[in-house]
Amino acid sequence: MKSYLRSAVAVYAKDMRLEARTKETFSAVLAFAVIVAFVFGFAFDPSPSVVALVGPGIVWVAYVFTGILGMNRTFAVERDRGTLEGLLLAPVGREAIYAGKLASTTTIMLVVEVLLYPVFLVLFELNLFNIWFVLVTVAATVGFSAVGTLFSAIAAHTRAREILLPLLFLPIVLPVIIGAVASTSAALAGDGWDGVGKWLQFIVAFDLVFLVLSSWAFDFVLEE
Amino acid sequence: MGTAGLGSRQALLGLAALLFLIDLYLIFQYAPTASEALGLQVQRIFYFHVPSALLGMISFAVAATASVIYLTKPNPRRHGPSIPKVPKRRAAKTRAARFFSRVVAMLIWVPSASVGTWRYLCRVEKRKWDRIAWASAEVGTLFFSVAIATGAIWAKPVWQTWWVWDVNGTLTFMLWLVFIGYLIVRSYAPTVERGSRWAAVVAIFGAAAVPFVYMAADWWEGLHTERITGPGASGSMDSEIFLTFMFSLVTFLVLFIALVAERTAQRGIEESIEELRREVSA
């Protein structure tokens, strides 16, 4: 258990160090997220009443799209530089590699998502600084990365990784998207635990199931 | 399913064709016209819609189960199987021991039928489970497509809309997408083995997401729309309608089994041809 944690932290630290030096994934994903939010401004009339109606939807569409972009990089980076073999040859369990990759993906996504809060506030007057929304963001992001990290390992080994990841990823995380949008509506309407609690528990249950399932399946995915 | 030879597979397809002819007669001649609430003549599409949706779900269950077995079953050994030694059974010495052994034998005999089935399933080789899952996914995609199309055709005249975001519709659509991902991930995989493993993971993930999609769609529906009472939910069914419906179900089930058996066998042939080709070129 201790060595598992230590190797997971090592993988995580490696990814974070890489990201801190190059800022490759982070900057691209953030730029893309801002562009998505910007384009949404013209997709509909951004008046307060309309924003109250479709706001949660656009927030989560933006998060999901940027998430896919970021998760595609998780294993693609390793593969392009030929370091994936090295990582797999390292004397650590596959579950530890999965956990480390999951943690780094989640961290990058969360940072981008939090940086988008002010963007939505400025562009749409959508105030996301809400403790319930923060909790939903964290829970849903963990769910996205739990599934996405695994599928990005599959997609990275194929010719068509950009198309394959969303194709596999979106149907599976559909319940998280539904839950996130519904609970965001409730949170922004000021419902508190009464409105958000049910969905939050639902998303956390999804997270737990798919965290276990993904760490189990990760070995099968990477096996040559 | 797959051990069936060419003859029995063709017989199964023939049976499906025959049943389908009878089914068409029952649907369009025998079954009475439904009530206005169900769309009168349009209602007859249910005899196609409901069985294909149900078989789609069953095909998903088959694909997911076969995928779990495929992933967890140990790889076969290259140089012949090792035969475990069967310990010789000693005859019971005393009367009490004989009686006791008979009771034990009785207790064993009853579940032995299920154990026999289990043993048979255990002997099915690893690769074959993958072929069954694959075939089931292909046939399931077909059935889901039929279910979605016929559902839309029925809903337009009766509910004045092609699509309703209800639980069944959402679940069917989601599983259809998972199946498409399942089939595509295989074609993009660098080797057959990896494709099989990846597809199996996709099927298992889809199955694990089913209860979540079901709950989320259910709550979502409660949030946004008045629930429309589904067909057949209210009132009792006519016995003619019920009979036709059941017959339709059996027909589609036979068709499903026939198609899956056929595709499984075809995959087996494809794989052995590939094996031979490798041997020749080596």
Coordinates of C-alpha atoms in Angstrom, one line a residue:
Chain A
M1 CA 0.0 0.0 0.0
K2 CA 2.8 2.4 1.0
S3 CA 4.8 1.6 -2.1
Y4 CA 1.7 1.9 -4.2
L5 CA 1.1 5.4 -2.9
R6 CA 4.7 6.3 -3.3
S7 CA 4.9 5.3 -6.9
A8 CA 1.5 7.0 -7.7
V9 CA 2.9 10.2 -6.1
A10 CA 6.1 9.8 -8.1
V11 CA 4.1 9.5 -11.4
Y12 CA 2.0 12.5 -10.4
A13 CA 5.0 14.6 -9.4
K14 CA 6.7 13.7 -12.7
D15 CA 3.7 14.9 -14.7
M16 CA 3.3 18.0 -12.7
R17 CA 7.0 18.9 -13.0
L18 CA 6.7 18.4 -16.8
E19 CA 3.6 20.6 -16.9
A20 CA 5.2 23.3 -14.8
R21 CA 8.2 23.5 -17.1
T22 CA 6.4 23.3 -20.5
K23 CA 2.9 24.4 -19.6
E24 CA 2.0 22.7 -22.9
T25 CA -1.3 21.0 -22.0
F26 CA -2.4 23.7 -19.6
S27 CA -2.0 26.7 -21.9
A28 CA -3.6 24.9 -24.9
V29 CA -6.6 23.7 -22.9
L30 CA -7.2 27.0 -21.2
A31 CA -7.1 28.9 -24.5
F32 CA -9.5 26.4 -26.0
A33 CA -11.9 26.8 -23.0
V34 CA -11.9 30.5 -23.4
I35 CA -12.6 30.2 -27.1
V36 CA -15.5 27.9 -26.5
A37 CA -17.0 30.3 -23.9
F38 CA -16.5 33.2 -26.3
V39 CA -18.2 31.4 -29.2
F40 CA -21.1 30.5 -27.0
G41 CA -21.7 34.2 -26.6
F42 CA -22.9 34.2 -30.3
A43 CA -24.7 30.9 -30.2
F44 CA -27.6 32.5 -28.3
D45 CA -28.7 35.9 -27.0
P46 CA -26.7 36.3 -23.7
S47 CA -29.4 38.2 -21.8
P48 CA -29.8 37.4 -18.1
S49 CA -33.0 35.4 -18.5
V50 CA -31.6 33.3 -21.3
V51 CA -28.3 32.8 -19.4
A52 CA -30.2 31.6 -16.3
L53 CA -31.8 29.0 -18.5
V54 CA -28.9 27.7 -20.5
G55 CA -26.0 28.8 -18.4
P56 CA -25.4 25.4 -16.6
G57 CA -25.5 23.7 -19.9
I58 CA -22.9 25.9 -21.6
V59 CA -20.6 25.7 -18.6
W60 CA -20.6 21.9 -18.7
V61 CA -20.3 21.6 -22.4
A62 CA -17.2 23.9 -22.2
Y63 CA -15.8 21.8 -19.4
V64 CA -16.4 18.5 -21.1
F65 CA -14.9 19.6 -24.4
T66 CA -11.8 21.1 -22.7
G67 CA -11.6 17.9 -20.6
I68 CA -11.5 15.7 -23.7
L69 CA -8.8 17.9 -25.2
G70 CA -6.7 17.7 -22.0
M71 CA -7.2 14.0 -21.5
N72 CA -6.1 13.3 -25.0
R73 CA -2.8 14.7 -24.0
T74 CA -2.4 12.5 -21.0
F75 CA -1.0 9.5 -22.8
A76 CA -0.4 11.1 -26.2
V77 CA 2.5 13.1 -24.7
E78 CA 4.1 9.9 -23.4
R79 CA 3.6 8.1 -26.7
D80 CA 4.9 10.9 -28.9
R81 CA 8.1 11.1 -26.9
G82 CA 8.5 7.3 -26.7
T83 CA 8.5 7.5 -22.9
L84 CA 5.4 5.3 -22.4
E85 CA 7.5 2.1 -22.7
G86 CA 9.8 3.5 -20.0
L87 CA 6.9 4.3 -17.8
L88 CA 5.5 0.8 -18.2
L89 CA 8.9 -0.8 -17.7
A90 CA 9.3 1.0 -14.4
P91 CA 9.0 -1.4 -11.4
V92 CA 5.7 0.0 -10.2
G93 CA 2.2 -1.4 -10.4
R94 CA -0.1 -0.4 -13.3
E95 CA -2.6 0.8 -10.8
A96 CA -0.1 3.2 -9.4
I97 CA 0.5 4.6 -12.9
Y98 CA -3.2 5.0 -13.4
A99 CA -3.6 6.7 -10.1
G100 CA -0.8 9.1 -10.8
K101 CA -2.1 9.9 -14.3
L102 CA -5.6 10.4 -12.9
A103 CA -4.4 12.8 -10.3
S104 CA -2.4 14.9 -12.8
T105 CA -5.3 15.0 -15.3
T106 CA -7.7 16.0 -12.5
T107 CA -5.4 18.7 -11.3
I108 CA -4.9 20.3 -14.7
M109 CA -8.6 20.2 -15.4
L110 CA -9.6 21.6 -12.1
V111 CA -7.1 24.5 -12.5
V112 CA -8.5 25.3 -15.9
E113 CA -12.1 25.1 -14.7
V114 CA -11.5 27.4 -11.8
L115 CA -9.8 29.9 -14.1
L116 CA -12.9 29.8 -16.2
Y117 CA -15.1 31.0 -13.3
P118 CA -14.2 34.7 -13.9
V119 CA -14.4 34.3 -17.7
F120 CA -18.1 33.2 -17.3
L121 CA -18.7 35.9 -14.8
V122 CA -17.4 38.6 -17.2
L123 CA -18.9 37.3 -20.4
F124 CA -22.3 36.0 -19.2
E125 CA -22.6 37.5 -15.7
L126 CA -22.9 33.9 -14.5
N127 CA -21.7 33.9 -10.9
L128 CA -20.1 30.5 -10.4
F129 CA -18.5 31.4 -7.1
N130 CA -20.8 29.2 -5.1
I131 CA -19.6 26.5 -2.6
W132 CA -22.1 24.0 -4.0
F133 CA -21.0 24.5 -7.5
V134 CA -17.3 24.1 -6.4
L135 CA -18.2 20.7 -4.9
V136 CA -20.1 19.6 -8.0
T137 CA -17.1 20.7 -10.2
V138 CA -14.7 18.6 -8.1
A139 CA -16.9 15.6 -8.1
A140 CA -17.8 15.7 -11.8
T141 CA -14.2 16.3 -12.8
V142 CA -13.0 13.3 -10.8
G143 CA -15.7 11.2 -12.6
F144 CA -14.6 12.6 -16.0
S145 CA -10.9 11.8 -15.4
A146 CA -11.6 8.4 -14.0
V147 CA -13.2 7.3 -17.3
G148 CA -11.1 9.6 -19.5
T149 CA -7.7 8.6 -18.3
L150 CA -8.4 5.0 -19.1
F151 CA -9.9 5.7 -22.5
S152 CA -7.1 8.1 -23.4
A153 CA -4.7 5.2 -22.8
I154 CA -6.6 3.3 -25.4
A155 CA -6.9 6.2 -27.8
A156 CA -3.2 7.1 -27.6
H157 CA -2.3 3.7 -29.1
T158 CA -4.4 4.2 -32.2
R159 CA -4.1 6.2 -35.4
A160 CA -7.3 8.2 -34.7
R161 CA -6.9 9.2 -31.1
E162 CA -8.7 12.6 -31.4
I163 CA -11.8 11.0 -32.7
L164 CA -11.7 7.8 -30.6
L165 CA -11.6 9.4 -27.1
P166 CA -14.8 11.4 -27.3
L167 CA -16.6 8.5 -29.0
L168 CA -15.8 6.2 -26.1
F169 CA -15.8 8.7 -23.4
L170 CA -19.1 10.7 -23.9
P171 CA -21.7 7.9 -23.7
I172 CA -20.2 6.5 -20.6
V173 CA -20.0 9.8 -18.7
L174 CA -23.5 10.8 -19.8
P175 CA -24.9 10.4 -16.3
V176 CA -22.2 12.7 -14.9
I177 CA -23.0 15.3 -17.5
I178 CA -26.7 15.1 -16.6
G179 CA -26.0 15.2 -12.9
A180 CA -23.6 18.1 -13.2
V181 CA -26.0 20.2 -15.3
A182 CA -29.0 19.5 -13.1
S183 CA -27.1 20.2 -9.9
T184 CA -25.5 23.3 -11.3
S185 CA -29.0 24.7 -12.1
A186 CA -30.0 23.9 -8.5
A187 CA -26.9 25.4 -7.0
L188 CA -27.1 28.6 -9.1
A189 CA -30.8 28.9 -8.1
G190 CA -29.6 28.9 -4.5
D191 CA -31.2 25.6 -3.5
G192 CA -28.3 24.4 -1.3
W193 CA -28.2 20.8 -0.1
D194 CA -31.9 20.2 -0.8
G195 CA -31.5 20.6 -4.5
V196 CA -27.8 19.7 -5.0
G197 CA -27.4 16.9 -2.4
K198 CA -29.1 14.1 -4.3
W199 CA -27.1 14.8 -7.5
L200 CA -23.9 15.2 -5.6
Q201 CA -24.2 11.8 -4.0
F202 CA -25.1 10.4 -7.4
I203 CA -21.9 11.8 -9.0
V204 CA -19.7 10.6 -6.1
A205 CA -21.2 7.1 -6.4
F206 CA -20.4 7.2 -10.1
D207 CA -16.8 8.3 -9.2
L208 CA -16.3 5.5 -6.8
V209 CA -17.6 2.8 -9.1
F210 CA -15.5 3.9 -12.1
L211 CA -12.4 4.6 -10.1
V212 CA -12.4 0.9 -9.0
L213 CA -13.4 -0.3 -12.4
S214 CA -10.8 1.8 -14.2
S215 CA -7.9 0.7 -12.0
W216 CA -8.9 -2.9 -12.6
A217 CA -9.2 -2.5 -16.4
F218 CA -6.0 -0.4 -16.8
D219 CA -3.8 -3.4 -16.9
F220 CA -5.8 -5.0 -19.7
V221 CA -5.7 -1.9 -21.7
L222 CA -1.9 -1.5 -21.7
E223 CA -1.0 -5.2 -22.0
E224 CA 0.7 -5.7 -25.3
Chain B
M1 CA -24.2 -21.5 -29.6
G2 CA -21.0 -21.6 -31.6
T3 CA -20.3 -25.3 -31.5
A4 CA -23.3 -25.8 -33.7
G5 CA -22.3 -27.0 -37.1
L6 CA -23.2 -25.4 -40.4
G7 CA -26.3 -27.6 -40.7
S8 CA -27.8 -26.6 -37.4
R9 CA -27.0 -23.0 -38.0
Q10 CA -28.8 -23.0 -41.3
A11 CA -31.7 -24.8 -39.7
L12 CA -31.9 -22.1 -37.1
L13 CA -31.9 -19.4 -39.8
G14 CA -34.6 -21.3 -41.6
L15 CA -36.7 -21.5 -38.4
A16 CA -36.3 -17.8 -37.9
A17 CA -37.5 -17.2 -41.5
L18 CA -40.5 -19.5 -41.0
L19 CA -41.4 -17.9 -37.6
F20 CA -41.2 -14.5 -39.2
L21 CA -43.7 -15.4 -41.9
I22 CA -46.2 -16.5 -39.3
D23 CA -45.4 -13.5 -37.2
L24 CA -46.2 -11.2 -40.1
Y25 CA -49.5 -12.9 -40.6
L26 CA -50.3 -12.5 -36.9
I27 CA -49.3 -8.9 -36.8
F28 CA -51.2 -7.7 -39.9
Q29 CA -54.1 -10.1 -40.0
Y30 CA -54.7 -11.7 -36.6
A31 CA -54.1 -8.9 -34.1
P32 CA -57.0 -6.5 -33.7
T33 CA -56.6 -2.8 -34.4
A34 CA -55.5 -1.0 -31.2
S35 CA -57.2 1.9 -29.4
E36 CA -57.0 5.4 -30.7
A37 CA -54.7 6.4 -27.8
L38 CA -52.1 4.0 -29.2
G39 CA -52.5 5.2 -32.7
L40 CA -54.8 2.6 -34.3
Q41 CA -53.0 0.9 -37.2
V42 CA -49.7 2.6 -36.3
Q43 CA -49.6 0.6 -33.0
R44 CA -48.7 -2.5 -35.0
I45 CA -45.2 -1.3 -35.2
F46 CA -44.9 -2.2 -31.5
Y47 CA -44.6 -5.8 -32.5
F48 CA -41.3 -4.9 -34.1
H49 CA -40.3 -2.0 -31.8
V50 CA -40.6 -3.7 -28.4
P51 CA -38.9 -7.0 -29.2
S52 CA -36.0 -5.4 -31.0
A53 CA -35.5 -2.9 -28.1
L54 CA -35.6 -5.8 -25.6
L55 CA -33.2 -8.0 -27.7
G56 CA -30.9 -5.0 -28.0
M57 CA -30.7 -4.8 -24.2
I58 CA -30.2 -8.6 -24.0
S59 CA -27.5 -8.4 -26.6
F60 CA -25.7 -5.8 -24.5
A61 CA -26.0 -8.1 -21.4
V62 CA -24.5 -11.0 -23.5
A63 CA -21.7 -8.8 -24.8
A64 CA -20.8 -7.4 -21.4
T65 CA -20.9 -10.9 -19.7
A66 CA -18.9 -12.5 -22.5
S67 CA -16.4 -9.6 -22.2
V68 CA -15.9 -10.1 -18.5
I69 CA -15.3 -13.8 -19.0
Y70 CA -13.0 -13.1 -21.9
L71 CA -10.9 -10.7 -19.8
T72 CA -10.7 -12.7 -16.7
K73 CA -10.2 -16.2 -18.2
P74 CA -6.6 -17.2 -18.1
N75 CA -4.7 -17.6 -21.4
P76 CA -4.6 -21.1 -22.8
R77 CA -1.3 -22.8 -22.7
R78 CA 0.6 -23.3 -25.9
H79 CA 1.8 -26.9 -25.4
G80 CA -1.3 -28.9 -24.7
P81 CA -3.4 -28.7 -21.6
S82 CA -2.2 -30.3 -18.4
I83 CA -4.6 -33.0 -17.3
P84 CA -5.2 -32.9 -13.5
K85 CA -5.0 -36.2 -11.8
V86 CA -8.3 -37.5 -10.5
P87 CA -7.9 -39.0 -7.0
K88 CA -9.4 -42.5 -6.6
R89 CA -12.6 -42.6 -4.7
R90 CA -12.4 -44.9 -1.7
A91 CA -15.4 -47.0 -0.9
A92 CA -17.1 -46.1 2.4
K93 CA -16.3 -48.6 5.2
T94 CA -19.1 -48.5 7.7
R95 CA -22.9 -48.3 7.2
A96 CA -23.1 -44.8 8.6
A97 CA -20.4 -43.7 6.3
R98 CA -22.3 -45.3 3.3
F99 CA -25.5 -43.5 4.3
F100 CA -23.7 -40.2 4.8
S101 CA -22.0 -40.5 1.4
R102 CA -25.4 -41.2 -0.2
V103 CA -26.9 -38.1 1.3
V104 CA -23.9 -36.2 0.0
A105 CA -24.4 -37.7 -3.4
M106 CA -28.0 -36.6 -3.4
L107 CA -27.1 -33.2 -2.4
I108 CA -24.6 -33.0 -5.2
W109 CA -26.9 -34.6 -7.8
V110 CA -29.5 -31.8 -7.6
P111 CA -27.3 -28.9 -8.5
S112 CA -25.2 -31.0 -10.9
A113 CA -27.3 -30.0 -13.8
S114 CA -26.4 -26.4 -13.3
V115 CA -22.8 -27.4 -12.6
G116 CA -22.8 -29.4 -15.9
T117 CA -23.9 -26.2 -17.7
W118 CA -21.3 -24.3 -15.9
R119 CA -18.6 -26.9 -16.8
Y120 CA -19.6 -26.7 -20.4
L121 CA -19.3 -22.9 -20.3
C122 CA -15.9 -23.2 -18.6
R123 CA -14.6 -25.4 -21.5
V124 CA -15.5 -22.7 -24.0
E125 CA -12.2 -21.3 -25.0
K126 CA -11.1 -17.8 -24.3
R127 CA -11.1 -16.5 -27.9
K128 CA -14.6 -17.7 -28.4
W129 CA -16.0 -15.5 -25.7
D130 CA -14.6 -12.6 -27.5
R131 CA -16.2 -13.7 -30.8
I132 CA -19.5 -14.2 -29.0
A133 CA -19.3 -10.7 -27.5
W134 CA -18.4 -9.2 -30.9
A135 CA -21.2 -11.0 -32.7
S136 CA -23.6 -9.9 -30.0
A137 CA -22.5 -6.3 -30.3
E138 CA -23.0 -6.3 -34.0
V139 CA -26.5 -7.9 -33.9
G140 CA -27.3 -5.6 -30.9
T141 CA -26.4 -2.5 -32.9
L142 CA -28.8 -3.7 -35.6
F143 CA -31.6 -4.3 -33.1
F144 CA -31.1 -1.0 -31.4
S145 CA -31.2 0.8 -34.7
V146 CA -34.5 -0.9 -35.6
A147 CA -35.9 0.0 -32.1
I148 CA -34.9 3.7 -32.4
A149 CA -36.2 4.0 -35.9
T150 CA -39.5 2.3 -35.2
G151 CA -40.0 4.2 -32.0
A152 CA -39.6 7.5 -33.8
I153 CA -42.0 6.4 -36.6
W154 CA -44.6 5.5 -33.9
A155 CA -44.1 8.6 -31.8
K156 CA -44.5 11.1 -34.6
P157 CA -48.2 10.5 -35.4
V158 CA -49.2 9.6 -31.9
W159 CA -47.2 11.9 -29.6
Q160 CA -46.6 14.6 -32.4
T161 CA -42.8 14.3 -31.9
W162 CA -40.1 12.0 -33.2
W163 CA -38.2 11.8 -30.0
V164 CA -39.0 12.0 -26.3
W165 CA -36.2 12.2 -23.7
D166 CA -37.6 9.5 -21.5
V167 CA -35.7 6.8 -19.6
N168 CA -36.0 4.0 -22.2
G169 CA -35.2 6.3 -25.1
T170 CA -32.1 7.7 -23.4
L171 CA -30.8 4.3 -22.3
T172 CA -31.3 2.8 -25.7
F173 CA -29.6 5.7 -27.4
M174 CA -26.7 5.6 -25.0
L175 CA -26.2 1.8 -25.4
W176 CA -26.4 2.2 -29.2
L177 CA -23.5 4.7 -29.0
V178 CA -21.5 2.5 -26.7
F179 CA -21.9 -0.4 -29.2
I180 CA -20.7 1.9 -32.0
G181 CA -17.7 2.8 -29.9
Y182 CA -17.2 -0.9 -29.2
L183 CA -17.1 -1.8 -32.9
I184 CA -15.0 1.2 -33.9
V185 CA -12.3 0.7 -31.2
R186 CA -11.7 -2.8 -32.7
S187 CA -11.1 -1.5 -36.2
Y188 CA -8.6 1.1 -35.0
A189 CA -6.6 -1.3 -32.8
P190 CA -3.1 -2.2 -33.9
T191 CA -3.5 -5.9 -33.2
V192 CA -6.6 -8.2 -33.0
E193 CA -5.8 -9.1 -29.4
R194 CA -5.6 -5.5 -28.2
G195 CA -8.8 -4.7 -30.1
S196 CA -10.5 -7.5 -28.3
R197 CA -9.3 -6.4 -24.9
W198 CA -10.2 -2.7 -25.5
A199 CA -13.6 -3.6 -26.8
A200 CA -14.2 -5.8 -23.8
V201 CA -13.3 -2.9 -21.5
V202 CA -15.7 -0.6 -23.4
A203 CA -18.6 -3.1 -23.1
I204 CA -18.0 -3.6 -19.3
F205 CA -17.9 0.2 -18.8
G206 CA -21.1 0.6 -20.7
A207 CA -22.8 -2.0 -18.6
A208 CA -21.5 -0.4 -15.4
A209 CA -22.9 3.0 -16.6
V210 CA -26.4 1.5 -17.2
P211 CA -27.8 2.0 -13.7
F212 CA -26.4 5.5 -13.5
V213 CA -27.9 6.5 -16.9
Y214 CA -31.2 4.9 -15.9
M215 CA -31.4 6.9 -12.6
A216 CA -30.1 10.2 -14.1
A217 CA -32.6 10.0 -17.0
D218 CA -35.4 9.1 -14.6
W219 CA -34.7 12.1 -12.3
W220 CA -34.1 14.4 -15.3
E221 CA -37.4 13.4 -16.8
G222 CA -39.2 14.1 -13.5
L223 CA -37.5 17.5 -13.5
H224 CA -38.4 18.6 -17.0
T225 CA -41.4 16.9 -18.5
E226 CA -44.7 15.5 -17.5
R227 CA -44.3 11.8 -17.6
I228 CA -46.2 10.3 -20.6
T229 CA -47.8 7.0 -19.7
G230 CA -46.1 4.4 -21.8
P231 CA -48.0 2.2 -24.2
G232 CA -49.4 -0.9 -22.5
A233 CA -48.9 0.7 -19.1
S234 CA -52.5 1.3 -18.6
G235 CA -55.3 -1.2 -19.0
S236 CA -55.1 -4.9 -19.8
M237 CA -54.0 -6.3 -23.1
D238 CA -56.3 -8.2 -25.4
S239 CA -55.5 -11.8 -25.5
E240 CA -54.9 -11.6 -29.3
I241 CA -52.6 -8.7 -28.9
F242 CA -50.8 -10.5 -26.1
L243 CA -50.4 -13.7 -28.1
T244 CA -49.1 -11.8 -31.1
F245 CA -46.7 -9.9 -28.9
M246 CA -45.3 -13.0 -27.3
F247 CA -45.0 -14.7 -30.7
S248 CA -43.1 -11.7 -32.0
L249 CA -40.8 -11.8 -29.0
V250 CA -40.0 -15.5 -29.6
T251 CA -39.4 -14.8 -33.3
F252 CA -37.0 -12.0 -32.6
L253 CA -35.2 -14.2 -30.0
V254 CA -34.7 -17.0 -32.5
L255 CA -33.5 -14.5 -35.1
F256 CA -31.1 -13.0 -32.6
I257 CA -29.7 -16.4 -31.6
A258 CA -29.4 -17.5 -35.3
L259 CA -27.6 -14.3 -36.3
V260 CA -25.2 -14.4 -33.3
A261 CA -24.4 -18.0 -33.9
E262 CA -23.7 -17.3 -37.5
R263 CA -21.5 -14.3 -36.9
T264 CA -19.6 -16.1 -34.1
A265 CA -18.9 -19.0 -36.4
Q266 CA -17.8 -16.6 -39.2
R267 CA -15.4 -14.9 -36.9
G268 CA -14.0 -18.3 -35.9
I269 CA -13.4 -19.2 -39.5
E270 CA -11.8 -15.8 -40.1
E271 CA -9.4 -16.3 -37.2
S272 CA -8.4 -19.8 -38.3
I273 CA -7.7 -18.5 -41.8
E274 CA -5.6 -15.7 -40.3
E275 CA -3.8 -18.4 -38.2
L276 CA -3.1 -20.5 -41.3
R277 CA -1.9 -17.5 -43.2
R278 CA 0.6 -16.7 -40.4
E279 CA 1.8 -20.3 -40.4
V280 CA 2.3 -20.3 -44.2
S281 CA 4.2 -17.0 -44.2
A282 CA 6.4 -18.0 -41.3

